[in-house]
Coordinates of C-alpha atoms and ligand atoms in Angstrom, one line a residue:
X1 CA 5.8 -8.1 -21.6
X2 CA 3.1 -5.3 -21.2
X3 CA 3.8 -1.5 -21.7
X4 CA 1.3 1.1 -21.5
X5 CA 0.8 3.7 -24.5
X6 CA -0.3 7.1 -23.7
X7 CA -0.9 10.2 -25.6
X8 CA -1.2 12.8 -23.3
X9 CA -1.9 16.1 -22.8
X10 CA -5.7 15.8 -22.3
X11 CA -7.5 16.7 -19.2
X12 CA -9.2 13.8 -17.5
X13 CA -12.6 14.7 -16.6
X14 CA -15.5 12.7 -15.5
X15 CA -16.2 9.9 -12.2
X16 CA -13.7 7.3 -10.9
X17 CA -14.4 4.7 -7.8
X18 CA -11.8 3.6 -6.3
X19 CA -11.2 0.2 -5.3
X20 CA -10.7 -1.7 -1.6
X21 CA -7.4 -0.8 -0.2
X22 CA -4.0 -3.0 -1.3
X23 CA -2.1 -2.6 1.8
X24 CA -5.6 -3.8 3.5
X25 CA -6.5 -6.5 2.0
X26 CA -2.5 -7.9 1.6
X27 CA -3.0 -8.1 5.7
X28 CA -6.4 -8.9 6.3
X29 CA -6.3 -12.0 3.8
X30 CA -3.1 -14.0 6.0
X31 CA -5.1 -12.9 8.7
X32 CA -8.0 -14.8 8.3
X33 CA -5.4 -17.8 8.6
X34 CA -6.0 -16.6 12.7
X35 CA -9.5 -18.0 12.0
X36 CA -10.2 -21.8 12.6
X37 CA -13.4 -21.5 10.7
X38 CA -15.0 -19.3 7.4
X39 CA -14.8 -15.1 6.8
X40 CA -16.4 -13.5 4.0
X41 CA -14.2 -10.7 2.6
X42 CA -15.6 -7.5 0.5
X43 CA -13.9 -4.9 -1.4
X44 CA -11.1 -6.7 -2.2
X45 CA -9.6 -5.4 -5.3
X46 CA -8.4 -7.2 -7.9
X47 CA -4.9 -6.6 -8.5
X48 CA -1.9 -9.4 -8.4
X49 CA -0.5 -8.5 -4.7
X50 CA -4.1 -10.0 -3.8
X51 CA -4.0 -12.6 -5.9
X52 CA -0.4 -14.2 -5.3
X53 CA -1.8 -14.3 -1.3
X54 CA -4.6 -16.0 -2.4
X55 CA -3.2 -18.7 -4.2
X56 CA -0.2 -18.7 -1.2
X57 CA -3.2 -19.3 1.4
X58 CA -4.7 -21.9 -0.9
X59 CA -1.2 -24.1 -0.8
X60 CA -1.0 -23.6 3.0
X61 CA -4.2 -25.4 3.2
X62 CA -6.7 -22.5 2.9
X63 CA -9.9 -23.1 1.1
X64 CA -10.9 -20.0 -1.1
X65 CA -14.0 -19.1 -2.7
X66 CA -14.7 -16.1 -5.2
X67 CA -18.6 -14.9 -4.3
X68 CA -18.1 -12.3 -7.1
X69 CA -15.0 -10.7 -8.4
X70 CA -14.0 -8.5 -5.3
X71 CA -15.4 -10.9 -2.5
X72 CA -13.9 -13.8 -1.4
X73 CA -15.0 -16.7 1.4
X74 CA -12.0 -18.1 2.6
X75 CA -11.7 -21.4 4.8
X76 CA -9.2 -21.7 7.1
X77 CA -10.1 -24.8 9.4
X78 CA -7.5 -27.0 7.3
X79 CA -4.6 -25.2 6.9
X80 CA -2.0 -27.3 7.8
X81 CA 1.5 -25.5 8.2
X82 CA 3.7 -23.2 9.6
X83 CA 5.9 -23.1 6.6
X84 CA 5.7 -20.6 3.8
X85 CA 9.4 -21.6 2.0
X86 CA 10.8 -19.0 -0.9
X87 CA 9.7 -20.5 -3.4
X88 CA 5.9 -19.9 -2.5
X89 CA 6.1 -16.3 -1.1
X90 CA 9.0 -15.1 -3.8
X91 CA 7.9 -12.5 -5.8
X92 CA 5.0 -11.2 -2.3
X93 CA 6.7 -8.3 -0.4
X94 CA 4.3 -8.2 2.1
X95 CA 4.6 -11.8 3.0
X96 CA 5.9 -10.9 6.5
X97 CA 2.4 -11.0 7.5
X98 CA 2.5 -14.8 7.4
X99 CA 4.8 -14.6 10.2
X100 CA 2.3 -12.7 12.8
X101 CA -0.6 -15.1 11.3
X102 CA 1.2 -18.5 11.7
X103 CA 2.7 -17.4 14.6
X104 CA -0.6 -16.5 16.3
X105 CA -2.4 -19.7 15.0
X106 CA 0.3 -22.3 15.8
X107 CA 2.8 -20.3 17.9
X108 CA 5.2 -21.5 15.3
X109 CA 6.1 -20.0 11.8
X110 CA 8.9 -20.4 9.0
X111 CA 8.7 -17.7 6.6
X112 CA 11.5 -16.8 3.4
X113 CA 12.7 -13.4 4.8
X114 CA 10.7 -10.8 2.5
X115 CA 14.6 -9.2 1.8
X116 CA 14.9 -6.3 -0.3
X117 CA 12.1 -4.6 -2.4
X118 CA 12.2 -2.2 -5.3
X119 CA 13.2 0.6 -3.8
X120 CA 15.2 -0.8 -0.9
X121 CA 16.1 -2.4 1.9
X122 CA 12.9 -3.6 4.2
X123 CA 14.3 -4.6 7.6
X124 CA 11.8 -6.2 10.0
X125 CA 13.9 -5.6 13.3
X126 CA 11.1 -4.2 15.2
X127 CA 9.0 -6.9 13.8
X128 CA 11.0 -9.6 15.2
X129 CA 11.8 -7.3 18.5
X130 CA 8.2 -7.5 19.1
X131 CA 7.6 -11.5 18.7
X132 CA 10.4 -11.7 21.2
X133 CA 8.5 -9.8 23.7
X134 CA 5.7 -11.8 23.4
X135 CA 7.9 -14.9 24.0
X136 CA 8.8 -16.4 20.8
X137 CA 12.4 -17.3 19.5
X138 CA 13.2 -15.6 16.4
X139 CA 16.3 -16.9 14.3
X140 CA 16.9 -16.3 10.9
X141 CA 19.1 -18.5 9.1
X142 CA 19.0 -20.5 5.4
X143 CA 17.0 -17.5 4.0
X144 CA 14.3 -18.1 6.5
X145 CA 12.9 -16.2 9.9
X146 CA 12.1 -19.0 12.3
X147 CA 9.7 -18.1 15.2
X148 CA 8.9 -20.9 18.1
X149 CA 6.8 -20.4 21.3
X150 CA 6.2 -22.4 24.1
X151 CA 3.4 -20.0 24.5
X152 CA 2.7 -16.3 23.5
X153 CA 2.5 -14.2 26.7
X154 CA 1.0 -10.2 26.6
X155 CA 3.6 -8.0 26.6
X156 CA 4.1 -4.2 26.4
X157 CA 6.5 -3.4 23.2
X158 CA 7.6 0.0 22.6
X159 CA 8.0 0.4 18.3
X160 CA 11.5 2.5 17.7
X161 CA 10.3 3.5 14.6
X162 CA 6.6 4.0 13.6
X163 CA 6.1 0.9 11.3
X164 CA 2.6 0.1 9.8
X165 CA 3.8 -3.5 9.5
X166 CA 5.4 -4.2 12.7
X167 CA 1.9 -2.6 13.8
X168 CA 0.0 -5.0 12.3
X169 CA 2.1 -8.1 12.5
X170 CA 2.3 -7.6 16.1
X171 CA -1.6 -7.5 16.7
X172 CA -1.5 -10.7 14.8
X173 CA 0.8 -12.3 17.0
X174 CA -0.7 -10.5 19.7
X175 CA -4.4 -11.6 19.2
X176 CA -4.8 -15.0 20.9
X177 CA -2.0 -14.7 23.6
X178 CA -2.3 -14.9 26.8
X179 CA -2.9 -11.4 28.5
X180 CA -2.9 -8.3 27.1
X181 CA -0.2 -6.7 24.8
X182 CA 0.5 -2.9 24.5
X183 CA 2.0 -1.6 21.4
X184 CA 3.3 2.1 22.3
X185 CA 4.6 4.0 19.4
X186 CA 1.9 2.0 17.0
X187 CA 1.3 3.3 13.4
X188 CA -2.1 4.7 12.9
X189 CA -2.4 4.3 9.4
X190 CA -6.1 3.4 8.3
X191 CA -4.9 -0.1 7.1
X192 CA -3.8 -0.4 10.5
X193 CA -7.4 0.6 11.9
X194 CA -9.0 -1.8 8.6
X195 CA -6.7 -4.4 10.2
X196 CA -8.0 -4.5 14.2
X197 CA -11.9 -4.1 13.2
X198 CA -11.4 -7.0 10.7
X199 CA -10.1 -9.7 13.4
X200 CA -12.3 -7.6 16.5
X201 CA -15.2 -8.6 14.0
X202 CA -14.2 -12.2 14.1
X203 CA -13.7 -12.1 18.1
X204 CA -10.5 -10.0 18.4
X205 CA -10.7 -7.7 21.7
X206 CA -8.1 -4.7 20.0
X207 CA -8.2 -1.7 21.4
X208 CA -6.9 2.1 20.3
X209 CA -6.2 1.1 16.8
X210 CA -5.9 4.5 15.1
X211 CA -3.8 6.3 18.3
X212 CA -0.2 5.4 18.7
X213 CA -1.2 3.2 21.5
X214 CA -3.2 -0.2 20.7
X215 CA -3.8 -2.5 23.4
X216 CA -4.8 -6.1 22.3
X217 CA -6.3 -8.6 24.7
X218 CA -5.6 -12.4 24.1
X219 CA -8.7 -14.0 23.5
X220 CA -8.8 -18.0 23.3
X221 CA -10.4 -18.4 19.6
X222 CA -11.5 -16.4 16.7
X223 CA -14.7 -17.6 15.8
X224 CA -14.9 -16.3 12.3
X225 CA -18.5 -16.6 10.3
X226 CA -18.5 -12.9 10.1
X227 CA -18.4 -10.2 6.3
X228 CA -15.9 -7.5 6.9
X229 CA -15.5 -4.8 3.6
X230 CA -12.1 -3.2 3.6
X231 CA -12.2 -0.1 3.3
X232 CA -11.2 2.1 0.2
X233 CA -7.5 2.7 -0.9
X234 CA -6.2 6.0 0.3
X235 CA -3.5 5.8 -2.1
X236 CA -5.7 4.7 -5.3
X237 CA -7.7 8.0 -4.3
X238 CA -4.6 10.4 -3.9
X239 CA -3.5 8.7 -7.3
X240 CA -6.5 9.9 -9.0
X241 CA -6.8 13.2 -6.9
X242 CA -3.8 14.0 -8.2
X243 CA -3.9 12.9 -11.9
X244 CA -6.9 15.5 -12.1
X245 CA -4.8 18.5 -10.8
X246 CA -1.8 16.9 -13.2
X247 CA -3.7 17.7 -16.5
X248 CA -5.7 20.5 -15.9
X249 CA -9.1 18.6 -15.3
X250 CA -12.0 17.9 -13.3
X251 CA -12.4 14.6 -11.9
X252 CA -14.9 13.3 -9.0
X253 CA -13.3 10.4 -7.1
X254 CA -16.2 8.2 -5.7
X255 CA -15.7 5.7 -2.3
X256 CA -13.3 7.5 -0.5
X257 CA -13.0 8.2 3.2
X258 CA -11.9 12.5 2.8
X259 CA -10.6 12.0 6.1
X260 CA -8.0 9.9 4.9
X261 CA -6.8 11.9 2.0
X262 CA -6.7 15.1 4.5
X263 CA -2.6 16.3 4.1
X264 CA -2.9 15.6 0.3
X265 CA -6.4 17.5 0.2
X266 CA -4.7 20.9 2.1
X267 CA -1.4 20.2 0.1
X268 CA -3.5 20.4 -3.1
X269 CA -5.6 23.6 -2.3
X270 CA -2.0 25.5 -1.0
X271 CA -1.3 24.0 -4.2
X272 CA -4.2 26.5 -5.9
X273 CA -6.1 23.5 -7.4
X274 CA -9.6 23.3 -5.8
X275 CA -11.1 20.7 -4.2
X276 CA -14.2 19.9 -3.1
X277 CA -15.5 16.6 -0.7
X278 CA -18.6 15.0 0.2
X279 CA -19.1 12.5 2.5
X280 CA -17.8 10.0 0.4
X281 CA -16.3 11.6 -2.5
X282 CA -14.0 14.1 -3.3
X283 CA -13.9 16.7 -6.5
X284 CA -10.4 18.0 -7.5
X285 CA -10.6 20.5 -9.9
X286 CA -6.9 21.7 -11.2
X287 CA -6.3 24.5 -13.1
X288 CA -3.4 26.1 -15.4
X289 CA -1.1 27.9 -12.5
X290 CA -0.2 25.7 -9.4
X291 CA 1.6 27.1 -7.1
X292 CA 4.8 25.3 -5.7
X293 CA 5.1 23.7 -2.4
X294 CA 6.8 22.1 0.2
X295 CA 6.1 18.3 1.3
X296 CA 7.5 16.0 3.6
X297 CA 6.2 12.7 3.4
X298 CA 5.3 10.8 7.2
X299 CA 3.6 8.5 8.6
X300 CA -0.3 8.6 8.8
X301 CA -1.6 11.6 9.5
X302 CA 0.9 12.9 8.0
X303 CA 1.4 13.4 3.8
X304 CA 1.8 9.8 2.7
X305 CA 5.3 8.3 1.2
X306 CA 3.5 6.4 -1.1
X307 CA 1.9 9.7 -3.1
X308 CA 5.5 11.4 -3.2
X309 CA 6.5 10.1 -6.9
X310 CA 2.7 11.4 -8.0
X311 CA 3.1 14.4 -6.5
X312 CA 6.7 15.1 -7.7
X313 CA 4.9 14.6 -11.2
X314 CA 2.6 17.2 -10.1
X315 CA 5.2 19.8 -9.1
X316 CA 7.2 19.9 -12.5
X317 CA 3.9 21.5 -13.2
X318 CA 4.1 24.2 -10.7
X319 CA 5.5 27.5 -11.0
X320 CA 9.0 28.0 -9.0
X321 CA 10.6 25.7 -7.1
X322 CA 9.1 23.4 -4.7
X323 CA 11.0 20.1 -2.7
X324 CA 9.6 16.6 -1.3
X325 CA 11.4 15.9 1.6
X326 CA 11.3 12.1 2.1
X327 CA 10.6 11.2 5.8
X328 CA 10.0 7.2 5.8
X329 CA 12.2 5.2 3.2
X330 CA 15.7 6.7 2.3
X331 CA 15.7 5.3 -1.4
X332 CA 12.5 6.4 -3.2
X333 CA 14.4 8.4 -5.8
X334 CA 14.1 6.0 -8.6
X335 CA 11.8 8.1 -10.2
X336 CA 13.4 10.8 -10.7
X337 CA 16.1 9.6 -13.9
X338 CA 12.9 8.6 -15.9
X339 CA 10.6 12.0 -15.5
X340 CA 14.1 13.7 -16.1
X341 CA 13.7 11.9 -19.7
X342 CA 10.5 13.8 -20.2
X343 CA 12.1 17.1 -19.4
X344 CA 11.7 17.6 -15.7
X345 CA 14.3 19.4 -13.8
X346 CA 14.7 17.5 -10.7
X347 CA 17.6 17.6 -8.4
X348 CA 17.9 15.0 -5.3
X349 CA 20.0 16.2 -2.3
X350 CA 20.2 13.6 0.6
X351 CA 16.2 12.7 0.8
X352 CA 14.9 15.8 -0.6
X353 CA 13.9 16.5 -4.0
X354 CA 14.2 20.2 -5.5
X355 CA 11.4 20.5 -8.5
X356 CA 12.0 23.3 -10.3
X357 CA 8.7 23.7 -12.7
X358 CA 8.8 23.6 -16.2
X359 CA 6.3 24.8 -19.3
X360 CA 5.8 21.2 -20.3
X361 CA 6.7 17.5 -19.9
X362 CA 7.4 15.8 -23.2
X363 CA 6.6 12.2 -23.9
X364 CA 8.9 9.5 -23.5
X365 CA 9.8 6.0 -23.5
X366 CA 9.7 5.5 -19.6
X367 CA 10.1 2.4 -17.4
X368 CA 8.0 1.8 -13.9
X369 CA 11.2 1.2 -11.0
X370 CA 8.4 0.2 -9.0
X371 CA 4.5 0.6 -7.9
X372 CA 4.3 4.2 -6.9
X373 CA 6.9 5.1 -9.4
X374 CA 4.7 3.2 -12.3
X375 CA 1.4 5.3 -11.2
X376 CA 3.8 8.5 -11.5
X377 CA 4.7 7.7 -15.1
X378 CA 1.4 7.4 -16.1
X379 CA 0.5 11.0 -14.7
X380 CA 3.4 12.5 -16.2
X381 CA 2.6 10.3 -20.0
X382 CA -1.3 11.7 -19.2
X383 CA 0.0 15.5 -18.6
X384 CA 2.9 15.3 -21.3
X385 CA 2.7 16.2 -24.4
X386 CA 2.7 13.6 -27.1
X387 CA 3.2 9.4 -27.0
X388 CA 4.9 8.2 -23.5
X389 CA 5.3 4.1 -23.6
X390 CA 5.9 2.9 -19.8
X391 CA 7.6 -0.3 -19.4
X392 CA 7.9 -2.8 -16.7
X393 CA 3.7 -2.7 -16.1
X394 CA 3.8 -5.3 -14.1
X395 CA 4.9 -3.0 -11.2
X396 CA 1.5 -1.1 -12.0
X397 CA -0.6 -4.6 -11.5
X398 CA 0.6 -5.0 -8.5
X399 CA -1.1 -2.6 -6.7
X400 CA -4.3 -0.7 -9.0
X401 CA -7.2 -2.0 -10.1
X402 CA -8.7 -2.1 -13.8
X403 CA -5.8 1.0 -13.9
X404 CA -6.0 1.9 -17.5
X405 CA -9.5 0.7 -17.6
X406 CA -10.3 3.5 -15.3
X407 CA -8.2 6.3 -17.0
X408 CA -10.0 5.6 -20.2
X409 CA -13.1 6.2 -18.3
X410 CA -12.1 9.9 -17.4
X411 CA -11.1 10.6 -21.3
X412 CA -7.3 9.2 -21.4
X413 CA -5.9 7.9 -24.2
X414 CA -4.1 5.4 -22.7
X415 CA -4.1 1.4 -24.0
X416 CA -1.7 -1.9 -23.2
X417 CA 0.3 -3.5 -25.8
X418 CA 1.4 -7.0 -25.2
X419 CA 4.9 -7.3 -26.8
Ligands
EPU501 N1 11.4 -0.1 9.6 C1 12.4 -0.5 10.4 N2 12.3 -1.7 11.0 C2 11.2 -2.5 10.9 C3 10.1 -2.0 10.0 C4 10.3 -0.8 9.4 O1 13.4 0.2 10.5 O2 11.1 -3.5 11.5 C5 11.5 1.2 8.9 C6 11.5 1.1 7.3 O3 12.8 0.9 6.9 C7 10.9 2.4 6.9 C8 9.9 2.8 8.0 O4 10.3 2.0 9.2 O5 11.9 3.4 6.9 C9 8.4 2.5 7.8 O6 8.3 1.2 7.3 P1 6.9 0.4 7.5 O7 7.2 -0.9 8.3 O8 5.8 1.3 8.0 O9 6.6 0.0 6.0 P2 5.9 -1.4 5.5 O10 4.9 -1.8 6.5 O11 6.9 -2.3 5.1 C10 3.9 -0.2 4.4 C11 3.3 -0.2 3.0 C12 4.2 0.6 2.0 C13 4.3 2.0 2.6 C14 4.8 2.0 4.0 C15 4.9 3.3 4.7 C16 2.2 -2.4 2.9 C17 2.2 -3.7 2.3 N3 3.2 -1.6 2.5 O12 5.1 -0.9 4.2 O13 3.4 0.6 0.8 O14 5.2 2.7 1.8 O15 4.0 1.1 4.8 O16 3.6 3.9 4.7 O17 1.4 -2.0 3.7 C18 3.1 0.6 -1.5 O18 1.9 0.4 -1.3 O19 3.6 0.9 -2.6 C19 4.1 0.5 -0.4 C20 5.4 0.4 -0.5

């Protein structure tokens, strides 16, 4: 078992570039299964999320080639089933999107039911509402959601919550049906924009991606043969944004899109840290007083979910009292017992979070309760003072790149000790 080892309380200064996005490339990798033929994938970062779909792909028939370490060739003429069974998609929480993929490809799919996640349960009701609409039986039963079509007809569906993976699984399903579907109430995440221009690049005809209205028009093949680069991670950006504003430093974040990191960019400068952008980069300079603030996390355009625990980090350091309310899951709390450890004074009411600032965070032992949680303990171990040892790592793998690697770059004193 890993831990990370961190003395803290060193500014990190210096150039970071971020990696291709997780939640991009953990949809744009089943969908090439859409794709009777070759795609050539850049940017895609190497963390384990990417690599437990790869090797899934590979046993549903899937032929994978690495060109260099973040590109990938993969060859789905052969894949031959509809059946990804527990045992192969068990520790991949985004392996819903096999559903949407097989679906679309054979208009029949047996997936393991993704079930709960770290902080949570993840119910796929709208997912399965929208398969419905497009003609397919859904039943889940033996730990499995079973979807059969005849054939998969257009359809509008109307999302009752705003759900980046409905979103996406339904243009999936959606792509090679017959007619046109409208999805009204869409998410408009950027994954979910990385998502349509990946398959309308291999022959997709997806339109509005990016509005909360995406109209996709069955096509009768993807012809594949194409490169598509996903695009950079908006939360791998924020991450870093605000790990520079956490210690006081002075950090240049290289291949972002500033559009993307927009709420987190004002928050930050209501925040008094300053920041500066280019057209692919963004400079966050923090300073000694932050001023407190108040969040609420929501979906795209709005301040992202998954930068919450970071920023919660962020605002022990600020002076007053400042809250996150908590707008998309209801249990993302987790975090809150461990930066306690490490002197934070953090109340939760309902789904909002009351930071009241403090001089200092001390180092800890710590544990990651999951991947957003993890990159939060290393800000607070990086802004603490003294030795902070995070546990359970593997959280952290999931979803960053070369993490630690990259730290070190900007001056942390951060290293991994296998136990
Ligand atoms: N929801 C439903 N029914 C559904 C689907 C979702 O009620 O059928 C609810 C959820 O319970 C939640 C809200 O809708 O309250 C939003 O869920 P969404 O479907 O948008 O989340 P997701 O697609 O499962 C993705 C990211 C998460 C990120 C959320 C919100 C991936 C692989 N995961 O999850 O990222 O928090 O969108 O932006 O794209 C992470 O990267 O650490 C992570 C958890």
């Amino acid at each position: 078992m890993d831990k990370l080892v961190i003395n803290g309380n060193r500014p990190l200064c210096g150039e970071v570039y971020v990696s291709g996005a997780k939640n991009a490339a953990v949809a744009v990798i089943p969908a090439a299964l859409l794709i009777e033929g070759t795609c050539r994938i850049e940017n895609v970062p190497g963390i384990k999320d990417v690599r437990i779909l790869e090797d899934i792909l590979t046993q549903l028939g899937a032929r994978i080639e690495f060109d260099d370490k973040n590109s990938i060739v993969i060859d789905s003429q052969n894949i031959n089933t509809y059946s990804a069974p527990y045992d192969m998609i068990k520790s991949m929480r985004a392996s819903y999107y096999l559903l949407g993929a097989l679906l679309g490809r054979f208009k029949r799919a047996e997936v393991a039911f993704p079930g709960g996640c770290d902080f949570g349960f993840r119910p796929i009701d709208q997912h399965i509402k929208g398969f419905e609409a497009l003609g397919a039986r859904v039943e889940v039963e033996h730990g499995l959601v079973k979807a059969y079509a005849e054939k998969l007809v257009g359809n509008k569906i109307y999302l009752d919550v705003v759900s980046v993976g409905a979103t996406i699984n339904l243009m999936l399903a959606a792509v090679k049906a017959e007619g046109t579907t409208v999805i009204e109430n869409a998410a408009k995440e950027p994954h979910v924009v990385d998502i349509a221009n990946f398959l309308n690049s291999m022959g997709a005809n997806i339109k509005g991606a990016g509005t909360d209205v995406i109209k996709v028009k069955g096509v009768s093949a993807l012809s594949g043969g194409a490169t598509y680069s996903i695009i950079p991670d908006q939360i791998e950006a924020g991450t870093f944004m605000i790990a520079a504003a956490a210690t006081a430093g002075d950090v240049t974040v290289r291949n972002v899109i500033p559009k993307h990191m927009e709420s987190l960019t004002a928050k930050l400068m209501e925040m008094n840290i300053q920041v500066v952008q280019g057209e692919d980069w963004i400079r966050v300079i923090g300073g000694d007083r932050i001023q407190k603030a108040n969040i609420k996390t929501l979906p795209y355009p709005g301040f992202p979910t998954d930068l919450h625990p970071p920023t919660a980090v962020l605002l022990c350091r600020a002076e007053g009292t400042s809250t996150i309310t908590e707008g998309v899951w209801d249990q993302r709390f987790q975090y809150v017992d461990e930066l306690k450890r490490m002197g934070a004074k953090i109340k939760v009411e309902g789904r909002i979070a009351v930071i009241e600032g403090v001089p200092r965070l001390t180092g800890a032992p710590i544990s990651a309760t999951d991947l957003r949680a993890g990159a939060a303990m290393a800000i607070a171990g990086l802004a603490a003072e003294g030795r902070t040892e995070i546990y359970n790592v593997k959280y952290i793998d999931r979803g960053y790149e070369n993490f630690e690697e990259k730290l070190r770059k900007l001056g942390a004193d951060i290293r991994r000790v296998t136990e």
